[in-house]
mmCIF file with all atom_site columns, C-alpha atoms in Angstrom:
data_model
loop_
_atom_site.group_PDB
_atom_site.id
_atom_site.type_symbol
_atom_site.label_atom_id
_atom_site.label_alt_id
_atom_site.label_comp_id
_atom_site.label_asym_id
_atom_site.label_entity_id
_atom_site.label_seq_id
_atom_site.pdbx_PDB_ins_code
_atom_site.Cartn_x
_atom_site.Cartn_y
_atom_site.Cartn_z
_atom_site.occupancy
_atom_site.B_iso_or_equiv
_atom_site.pdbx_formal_charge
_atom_site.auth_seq_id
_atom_site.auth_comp_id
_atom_site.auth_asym_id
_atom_site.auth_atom_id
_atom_site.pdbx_PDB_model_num
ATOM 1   C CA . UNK A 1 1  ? 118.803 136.489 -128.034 1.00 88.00 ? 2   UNK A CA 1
ATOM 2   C CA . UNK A 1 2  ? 118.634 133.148 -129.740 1.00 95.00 ? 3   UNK A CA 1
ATOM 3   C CA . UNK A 1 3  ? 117.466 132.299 -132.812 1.00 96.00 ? 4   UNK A CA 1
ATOM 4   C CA . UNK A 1 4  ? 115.492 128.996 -134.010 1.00 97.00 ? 5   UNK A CA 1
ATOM 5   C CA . UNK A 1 5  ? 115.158 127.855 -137.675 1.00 97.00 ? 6   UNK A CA 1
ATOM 6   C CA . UNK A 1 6  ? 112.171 126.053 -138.600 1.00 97.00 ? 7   UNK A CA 1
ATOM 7   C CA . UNK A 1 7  ? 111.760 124.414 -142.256 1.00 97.00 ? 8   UNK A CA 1
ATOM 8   C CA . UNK A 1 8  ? 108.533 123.443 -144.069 1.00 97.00 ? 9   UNK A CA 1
ATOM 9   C CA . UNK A 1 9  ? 108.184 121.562 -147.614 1.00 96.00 ? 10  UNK A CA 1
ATOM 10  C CA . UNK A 1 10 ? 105.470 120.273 -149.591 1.00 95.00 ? 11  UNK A CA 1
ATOM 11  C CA . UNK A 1 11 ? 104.714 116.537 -148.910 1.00 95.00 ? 12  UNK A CA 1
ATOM 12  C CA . UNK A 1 12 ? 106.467 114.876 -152.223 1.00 92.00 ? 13  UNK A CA 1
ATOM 13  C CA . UNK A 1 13 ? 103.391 113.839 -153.666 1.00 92.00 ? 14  UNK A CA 1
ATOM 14  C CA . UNK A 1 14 ? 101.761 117.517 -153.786 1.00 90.00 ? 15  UNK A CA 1
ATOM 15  C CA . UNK A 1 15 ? 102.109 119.125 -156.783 1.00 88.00 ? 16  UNK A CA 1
ATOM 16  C CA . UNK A 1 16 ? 104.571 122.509 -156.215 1.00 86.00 ? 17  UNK A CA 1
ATOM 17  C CA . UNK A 1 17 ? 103.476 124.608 -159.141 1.00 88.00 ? 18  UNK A CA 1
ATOM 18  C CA . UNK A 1 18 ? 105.822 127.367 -157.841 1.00 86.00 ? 19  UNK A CA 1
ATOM 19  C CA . UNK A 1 19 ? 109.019 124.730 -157.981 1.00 88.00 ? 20  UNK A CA 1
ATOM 20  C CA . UNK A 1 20 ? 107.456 123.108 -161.203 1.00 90.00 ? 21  UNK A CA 1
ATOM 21  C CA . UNK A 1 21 ? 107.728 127.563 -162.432 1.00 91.00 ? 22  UNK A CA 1
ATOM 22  C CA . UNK A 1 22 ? 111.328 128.069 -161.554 1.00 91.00 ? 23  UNK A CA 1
ATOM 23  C CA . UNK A 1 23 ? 112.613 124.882 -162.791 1.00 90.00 ? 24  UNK A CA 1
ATOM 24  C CA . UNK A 1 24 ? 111.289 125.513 -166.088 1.00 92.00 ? 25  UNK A CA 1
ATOM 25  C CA . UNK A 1 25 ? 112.707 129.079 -165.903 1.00 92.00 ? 26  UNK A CA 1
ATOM 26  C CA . UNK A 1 26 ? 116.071 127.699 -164.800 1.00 93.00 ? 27  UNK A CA 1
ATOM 27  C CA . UNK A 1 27 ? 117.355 126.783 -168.488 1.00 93.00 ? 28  UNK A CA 1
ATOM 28  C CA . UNK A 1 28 ? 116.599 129.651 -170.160 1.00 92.00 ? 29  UNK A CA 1
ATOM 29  C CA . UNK A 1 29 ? 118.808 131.524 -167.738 1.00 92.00 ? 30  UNK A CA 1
ATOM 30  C CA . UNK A 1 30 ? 121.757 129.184 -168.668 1.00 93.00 ? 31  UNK A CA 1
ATOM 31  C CA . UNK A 1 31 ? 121.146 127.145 -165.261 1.00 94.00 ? 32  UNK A CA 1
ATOM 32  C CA . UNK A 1 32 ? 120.731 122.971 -167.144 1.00 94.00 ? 33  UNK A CA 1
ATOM 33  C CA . UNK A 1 33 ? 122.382 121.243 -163.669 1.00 94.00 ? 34  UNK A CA 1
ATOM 34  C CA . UNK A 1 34 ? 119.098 120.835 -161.542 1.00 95.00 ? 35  UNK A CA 1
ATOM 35  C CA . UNK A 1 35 ? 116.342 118.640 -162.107 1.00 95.00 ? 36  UNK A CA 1
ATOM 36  C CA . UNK A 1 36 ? 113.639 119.514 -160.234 1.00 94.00 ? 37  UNK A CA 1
ATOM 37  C CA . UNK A 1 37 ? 113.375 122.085 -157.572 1.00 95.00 ? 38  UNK A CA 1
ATOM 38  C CA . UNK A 1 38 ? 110.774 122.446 -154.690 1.00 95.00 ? 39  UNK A CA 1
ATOM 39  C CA . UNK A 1 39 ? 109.589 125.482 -152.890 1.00 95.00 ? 40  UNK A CA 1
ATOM 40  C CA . UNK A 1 40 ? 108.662 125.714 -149.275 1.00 96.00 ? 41  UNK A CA 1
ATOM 41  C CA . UNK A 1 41 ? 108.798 127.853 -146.258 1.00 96.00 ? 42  UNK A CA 1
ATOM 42  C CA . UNK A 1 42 ? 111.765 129.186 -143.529 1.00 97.00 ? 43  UNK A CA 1
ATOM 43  C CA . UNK A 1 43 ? 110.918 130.328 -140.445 1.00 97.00 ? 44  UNK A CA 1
ATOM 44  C CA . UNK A 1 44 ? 113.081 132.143 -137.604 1.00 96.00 ? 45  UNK A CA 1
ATOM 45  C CA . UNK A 1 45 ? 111.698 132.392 -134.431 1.00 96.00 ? 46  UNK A CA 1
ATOM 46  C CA . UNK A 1 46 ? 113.511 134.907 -132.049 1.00 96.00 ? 47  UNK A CA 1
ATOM 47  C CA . UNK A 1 47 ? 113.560 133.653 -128.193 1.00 96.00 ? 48  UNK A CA 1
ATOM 48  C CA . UNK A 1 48 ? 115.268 135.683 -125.226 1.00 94.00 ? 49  UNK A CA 1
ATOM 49  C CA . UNK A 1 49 ? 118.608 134.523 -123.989 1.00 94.00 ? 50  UNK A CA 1
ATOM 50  C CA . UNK A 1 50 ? 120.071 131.287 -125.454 1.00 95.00 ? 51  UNK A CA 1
ATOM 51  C CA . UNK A 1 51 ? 118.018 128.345 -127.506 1.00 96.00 ? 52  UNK A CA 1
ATOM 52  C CA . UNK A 1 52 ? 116.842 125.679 -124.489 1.00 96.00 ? 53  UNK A CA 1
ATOM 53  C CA . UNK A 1 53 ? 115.716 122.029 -124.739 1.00 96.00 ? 54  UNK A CA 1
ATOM 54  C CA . UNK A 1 54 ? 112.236 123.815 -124.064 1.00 96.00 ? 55  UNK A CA 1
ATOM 55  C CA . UNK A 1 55 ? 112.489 126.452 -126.634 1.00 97.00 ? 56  UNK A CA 1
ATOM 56  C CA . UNK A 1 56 ? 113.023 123.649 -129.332 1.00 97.00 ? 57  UNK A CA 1
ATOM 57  C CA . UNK A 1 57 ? 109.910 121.667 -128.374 1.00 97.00 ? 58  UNK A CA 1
ATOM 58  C CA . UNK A 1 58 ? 108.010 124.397 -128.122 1.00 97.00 ? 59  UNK A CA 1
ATOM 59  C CA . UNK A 1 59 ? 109.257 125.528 -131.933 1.00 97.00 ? 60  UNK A CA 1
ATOM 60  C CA . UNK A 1 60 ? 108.495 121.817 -132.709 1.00 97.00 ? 61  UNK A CA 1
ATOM 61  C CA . UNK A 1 61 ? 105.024 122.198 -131.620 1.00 97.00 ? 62  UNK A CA 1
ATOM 62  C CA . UNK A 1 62 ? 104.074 125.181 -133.408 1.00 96.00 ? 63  UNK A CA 1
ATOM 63  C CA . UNK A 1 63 ? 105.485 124.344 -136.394 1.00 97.00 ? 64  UNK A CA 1
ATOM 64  C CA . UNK A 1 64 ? 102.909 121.763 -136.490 1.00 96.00 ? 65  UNK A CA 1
ATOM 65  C CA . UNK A 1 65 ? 99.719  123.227 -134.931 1.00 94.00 ? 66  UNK A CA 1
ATOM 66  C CA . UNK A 1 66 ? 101.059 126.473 -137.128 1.00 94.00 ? 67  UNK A CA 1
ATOM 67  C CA . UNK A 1 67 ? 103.741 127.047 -139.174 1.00 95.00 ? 68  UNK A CA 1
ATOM 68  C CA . UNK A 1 68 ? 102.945 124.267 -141.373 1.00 96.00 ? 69  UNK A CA 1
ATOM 69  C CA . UNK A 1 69 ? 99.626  122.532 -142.437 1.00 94.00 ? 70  UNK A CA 1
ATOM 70  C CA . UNK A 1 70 ? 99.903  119.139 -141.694 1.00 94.00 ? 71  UNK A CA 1
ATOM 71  C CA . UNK A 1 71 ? 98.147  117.863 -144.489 1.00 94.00 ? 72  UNK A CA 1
ATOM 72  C CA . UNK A 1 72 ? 99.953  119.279 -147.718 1.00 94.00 ? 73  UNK A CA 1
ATOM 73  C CA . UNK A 1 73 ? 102.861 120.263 -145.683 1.00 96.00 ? 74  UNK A CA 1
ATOM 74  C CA . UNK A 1 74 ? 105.587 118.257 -143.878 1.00 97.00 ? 75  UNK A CA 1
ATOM 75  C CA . UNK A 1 75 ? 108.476 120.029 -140.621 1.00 97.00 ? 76  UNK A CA 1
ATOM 76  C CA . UNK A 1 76 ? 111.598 118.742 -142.490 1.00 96.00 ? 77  UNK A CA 1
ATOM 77  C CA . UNK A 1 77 ? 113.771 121.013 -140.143 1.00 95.00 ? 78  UNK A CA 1
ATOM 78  C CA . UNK A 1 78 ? 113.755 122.587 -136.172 1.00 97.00 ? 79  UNK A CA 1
ATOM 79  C CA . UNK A 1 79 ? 117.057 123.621 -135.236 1.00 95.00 ? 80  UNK A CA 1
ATOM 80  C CA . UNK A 1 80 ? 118.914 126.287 -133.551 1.00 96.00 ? 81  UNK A CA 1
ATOM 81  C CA . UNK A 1 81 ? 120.090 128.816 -135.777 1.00 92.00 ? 82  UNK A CA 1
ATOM 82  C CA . UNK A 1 82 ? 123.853 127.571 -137.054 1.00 74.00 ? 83  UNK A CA 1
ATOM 83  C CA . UNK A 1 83 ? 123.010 124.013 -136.178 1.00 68.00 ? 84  UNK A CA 1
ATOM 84  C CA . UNK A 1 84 ? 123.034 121.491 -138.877 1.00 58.00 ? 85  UNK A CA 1
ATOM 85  C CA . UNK A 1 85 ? 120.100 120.941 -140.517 1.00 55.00 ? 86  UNK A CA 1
ATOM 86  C CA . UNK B 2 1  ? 121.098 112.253 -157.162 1.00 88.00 ? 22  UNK B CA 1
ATOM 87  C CA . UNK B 2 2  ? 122.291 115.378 -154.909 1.00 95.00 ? 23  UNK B CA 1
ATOM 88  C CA . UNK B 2 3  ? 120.168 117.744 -153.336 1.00 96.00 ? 24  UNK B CA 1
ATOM 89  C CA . UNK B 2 4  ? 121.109 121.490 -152.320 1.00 97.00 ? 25  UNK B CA 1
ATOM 90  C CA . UNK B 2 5  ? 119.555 123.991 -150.339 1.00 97.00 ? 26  UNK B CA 1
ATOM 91  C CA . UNK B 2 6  ? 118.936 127.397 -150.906 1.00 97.00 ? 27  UNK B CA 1
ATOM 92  C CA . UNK B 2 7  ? 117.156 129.748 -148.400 1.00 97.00 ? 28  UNK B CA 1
ATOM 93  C CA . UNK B 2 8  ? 116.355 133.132 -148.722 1.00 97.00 ? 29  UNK B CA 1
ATOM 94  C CA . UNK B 2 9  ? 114.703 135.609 -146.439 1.00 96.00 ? 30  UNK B CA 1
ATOM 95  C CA . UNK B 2 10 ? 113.493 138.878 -146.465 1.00 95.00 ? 31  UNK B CA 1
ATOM 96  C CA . UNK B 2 11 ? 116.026 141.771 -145.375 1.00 95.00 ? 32  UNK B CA 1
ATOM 97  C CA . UNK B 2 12 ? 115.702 142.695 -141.452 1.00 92.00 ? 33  UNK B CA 1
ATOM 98  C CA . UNK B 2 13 ? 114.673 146.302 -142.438 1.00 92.00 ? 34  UNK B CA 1
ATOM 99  C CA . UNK B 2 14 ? 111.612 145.025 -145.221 1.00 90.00 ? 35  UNK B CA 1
ATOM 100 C CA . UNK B 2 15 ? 108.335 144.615 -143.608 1.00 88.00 ? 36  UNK B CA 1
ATOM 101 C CA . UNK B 2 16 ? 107.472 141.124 -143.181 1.00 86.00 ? 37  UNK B CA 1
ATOM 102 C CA . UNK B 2 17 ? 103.718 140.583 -142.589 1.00 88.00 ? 38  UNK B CA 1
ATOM 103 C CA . UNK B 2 18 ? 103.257 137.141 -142.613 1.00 87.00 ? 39  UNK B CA 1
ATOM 104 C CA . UNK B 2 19 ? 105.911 136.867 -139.993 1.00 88.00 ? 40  UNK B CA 1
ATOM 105 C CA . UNK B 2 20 ? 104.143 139.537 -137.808 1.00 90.00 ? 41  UNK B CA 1
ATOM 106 C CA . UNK B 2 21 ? 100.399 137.584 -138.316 1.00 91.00 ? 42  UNK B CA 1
ATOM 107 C CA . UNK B 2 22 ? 102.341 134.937 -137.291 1.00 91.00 ? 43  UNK B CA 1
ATOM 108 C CA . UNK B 2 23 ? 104.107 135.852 -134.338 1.00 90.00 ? 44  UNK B CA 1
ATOM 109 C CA . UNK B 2 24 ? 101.010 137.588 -133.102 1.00 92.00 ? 45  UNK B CA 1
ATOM 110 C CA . UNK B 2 25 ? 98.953  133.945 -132.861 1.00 92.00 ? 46  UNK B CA 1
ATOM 111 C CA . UNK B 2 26 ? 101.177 132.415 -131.274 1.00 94.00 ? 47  UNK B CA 1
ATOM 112 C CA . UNK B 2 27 ? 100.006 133.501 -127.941 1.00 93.00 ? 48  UNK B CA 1
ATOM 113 C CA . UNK B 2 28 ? 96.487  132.486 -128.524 1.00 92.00 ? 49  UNK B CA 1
ATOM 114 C CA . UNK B 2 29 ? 98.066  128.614 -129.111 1.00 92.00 ? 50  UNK B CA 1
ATOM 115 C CA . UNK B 2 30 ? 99.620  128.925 -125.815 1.00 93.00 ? 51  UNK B CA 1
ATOM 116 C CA . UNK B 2 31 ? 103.386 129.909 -127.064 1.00 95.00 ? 52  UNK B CA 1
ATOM 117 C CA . UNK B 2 32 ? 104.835 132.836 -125.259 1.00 94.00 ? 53  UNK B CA 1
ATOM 118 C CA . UNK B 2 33 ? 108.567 131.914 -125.601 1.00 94.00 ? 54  UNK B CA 1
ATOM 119 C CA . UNK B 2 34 ? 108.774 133.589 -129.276 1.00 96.00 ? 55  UNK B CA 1
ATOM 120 C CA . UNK B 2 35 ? 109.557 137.636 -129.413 1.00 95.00 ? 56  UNK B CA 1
ATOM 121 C CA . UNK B 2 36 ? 109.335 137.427 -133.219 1.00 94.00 ? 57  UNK B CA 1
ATOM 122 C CA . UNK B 2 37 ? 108.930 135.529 -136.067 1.00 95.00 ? 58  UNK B CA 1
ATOM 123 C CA . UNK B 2 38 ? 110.588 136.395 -139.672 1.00 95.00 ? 59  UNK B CA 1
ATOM 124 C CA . UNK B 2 39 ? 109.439 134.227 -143.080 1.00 95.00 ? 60  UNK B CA 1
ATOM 125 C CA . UNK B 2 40 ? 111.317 133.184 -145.698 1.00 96.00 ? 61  UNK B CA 1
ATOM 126 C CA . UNK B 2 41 ? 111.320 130.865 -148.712 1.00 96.00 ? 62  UNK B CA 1
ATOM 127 C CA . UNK B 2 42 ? 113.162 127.615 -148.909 1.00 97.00 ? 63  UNK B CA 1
ATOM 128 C CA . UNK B 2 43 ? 114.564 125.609 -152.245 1.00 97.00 ? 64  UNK B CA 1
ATOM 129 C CA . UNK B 2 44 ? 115.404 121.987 -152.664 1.00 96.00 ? 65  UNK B CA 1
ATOM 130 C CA . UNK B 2 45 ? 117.715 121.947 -156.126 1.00 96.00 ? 66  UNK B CA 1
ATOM 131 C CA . UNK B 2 46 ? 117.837 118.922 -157.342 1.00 96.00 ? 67  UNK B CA 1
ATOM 132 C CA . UNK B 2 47 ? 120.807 117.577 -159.599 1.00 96.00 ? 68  UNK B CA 1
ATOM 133 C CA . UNK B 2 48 ? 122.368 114.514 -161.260 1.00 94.00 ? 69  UNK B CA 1
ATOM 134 C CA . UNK B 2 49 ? 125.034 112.845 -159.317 1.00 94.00 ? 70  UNK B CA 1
ATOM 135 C CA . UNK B 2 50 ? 126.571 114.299 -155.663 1.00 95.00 ? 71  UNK B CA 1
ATOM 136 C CA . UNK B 2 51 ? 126.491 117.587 -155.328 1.00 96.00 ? 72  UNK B CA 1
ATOM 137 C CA . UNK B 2 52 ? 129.969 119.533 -156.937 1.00 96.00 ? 73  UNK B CA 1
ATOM 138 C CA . UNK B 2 53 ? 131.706 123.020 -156.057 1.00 96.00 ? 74  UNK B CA 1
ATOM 139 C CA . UNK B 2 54 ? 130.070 123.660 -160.237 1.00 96.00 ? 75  UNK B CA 1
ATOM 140 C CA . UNK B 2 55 ? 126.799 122.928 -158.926 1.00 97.00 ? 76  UNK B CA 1
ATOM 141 C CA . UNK B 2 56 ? 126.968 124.633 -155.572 1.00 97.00 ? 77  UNK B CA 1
ATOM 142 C CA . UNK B 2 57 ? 128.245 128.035 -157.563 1.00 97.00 ? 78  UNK B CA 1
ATOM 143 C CA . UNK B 2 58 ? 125.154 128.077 -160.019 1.00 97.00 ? 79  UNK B CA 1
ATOM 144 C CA . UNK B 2 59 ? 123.083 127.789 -157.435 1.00 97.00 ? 80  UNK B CA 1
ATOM 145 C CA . UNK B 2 60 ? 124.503 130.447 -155.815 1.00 97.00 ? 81  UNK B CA 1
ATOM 146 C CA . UNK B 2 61 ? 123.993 132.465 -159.113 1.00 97.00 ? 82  UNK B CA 1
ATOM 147 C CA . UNK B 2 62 ? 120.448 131.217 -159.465 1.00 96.00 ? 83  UNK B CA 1
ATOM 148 C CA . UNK B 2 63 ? 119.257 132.149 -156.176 1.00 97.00 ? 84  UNK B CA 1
ATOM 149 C CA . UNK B 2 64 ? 120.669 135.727 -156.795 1.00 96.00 ? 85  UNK B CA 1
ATOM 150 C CA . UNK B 2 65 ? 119.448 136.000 -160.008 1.00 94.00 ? 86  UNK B CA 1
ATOM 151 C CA . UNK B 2 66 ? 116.330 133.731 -159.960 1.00 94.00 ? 87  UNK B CA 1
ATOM 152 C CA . UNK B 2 67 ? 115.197 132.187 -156.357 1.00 95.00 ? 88  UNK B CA 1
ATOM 153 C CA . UNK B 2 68 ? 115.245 135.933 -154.983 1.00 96.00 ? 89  UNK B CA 1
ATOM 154 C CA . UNK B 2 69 ? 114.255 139.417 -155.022 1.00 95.00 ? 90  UNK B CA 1
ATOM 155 C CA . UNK B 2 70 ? 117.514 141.263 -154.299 1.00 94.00 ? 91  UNK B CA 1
ATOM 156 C CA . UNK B 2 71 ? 115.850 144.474 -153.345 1.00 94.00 ? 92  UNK B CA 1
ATOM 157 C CA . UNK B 2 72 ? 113.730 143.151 -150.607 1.00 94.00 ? 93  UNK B CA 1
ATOM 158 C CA . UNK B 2 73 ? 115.347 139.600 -150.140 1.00 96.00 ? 94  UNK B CA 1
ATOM 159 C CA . UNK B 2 74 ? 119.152 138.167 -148.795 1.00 97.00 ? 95  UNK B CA 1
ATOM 160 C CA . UNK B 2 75 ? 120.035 135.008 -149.696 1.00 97.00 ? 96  UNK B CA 1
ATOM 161 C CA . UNK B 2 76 ? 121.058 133.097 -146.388 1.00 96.00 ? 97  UNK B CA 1
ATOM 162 C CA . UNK B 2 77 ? 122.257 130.111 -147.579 1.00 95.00 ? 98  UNK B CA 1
ATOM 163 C CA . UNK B 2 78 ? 123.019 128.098 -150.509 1.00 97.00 ? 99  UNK B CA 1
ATOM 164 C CA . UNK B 2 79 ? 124.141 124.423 -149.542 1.00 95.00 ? 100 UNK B CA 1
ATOM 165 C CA . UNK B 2 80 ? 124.297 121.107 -150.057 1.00 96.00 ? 101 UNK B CA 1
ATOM 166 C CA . UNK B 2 81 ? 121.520 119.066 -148.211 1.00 92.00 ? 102 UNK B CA 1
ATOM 167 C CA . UNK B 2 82 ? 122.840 117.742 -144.578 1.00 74.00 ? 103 UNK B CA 1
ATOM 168 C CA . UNK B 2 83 ? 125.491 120.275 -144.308 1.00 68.00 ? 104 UNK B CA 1
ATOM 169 C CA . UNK B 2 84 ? 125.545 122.653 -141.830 1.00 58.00 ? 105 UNK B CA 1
ATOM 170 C CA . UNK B 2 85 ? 123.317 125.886 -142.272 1.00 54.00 ? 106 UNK B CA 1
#
């Protein structure tokens, strides 16, 4: 059983009112290192036997007829899982 | 600036509906290779400066304490941006 990672952010210029929420929540938890933060969206997709060439493009393709809308949204990641990203 | 990456998903045993309304369309868009589909949330931390073992432990803390929901979430991975998952 293999395992494919797919990764989906905001475009940068689209506001992210969840990552504007946590960064302003960040401080008052004692957390003043990060800057900014932006939210988006991990996907696994489970495939039968090992990750293929074939599984990846197919992963590739639905994560952007799918998994992602391409207009607010940008695939920033499609890997096998443990790859690096 | 440095960039880290947090990702957290929900625990194999919580109920994950988005990932079952996905992996139940996929079909219709001509995918059969996927025999499930699991949907998490993704963080880009942003701080001043590479990225520092300081920096990489509080957001480690955040994501436990802030990022996630430790009853029905794991956190899966908190690193810096371009290292391996």
């Amino acid at each position: 059983m293999g395992r494919i990672i797919v990764e989906v952010m905001p475009k940068p210029e689209i506001l992210d009112p969840q990552g504007k929420a946590v960064v302003g929540s960040l401080p008052r938890l004692g957390f003043d290192q990060f800057t900014a933060v932006r939210q988006g969206r991990r996907f696994e997709l489970t495939v039968e036997g090992p990750v293929t060439d074939a599984h990846l493009a197919a992963a590739a393709e639905a994560a952007q007829t799918l998994l992602s809308n391409p207009i607010i949204e940008d695939v920033v990641s499609v890997r096998a899982d443990g790859e690096e990203a």
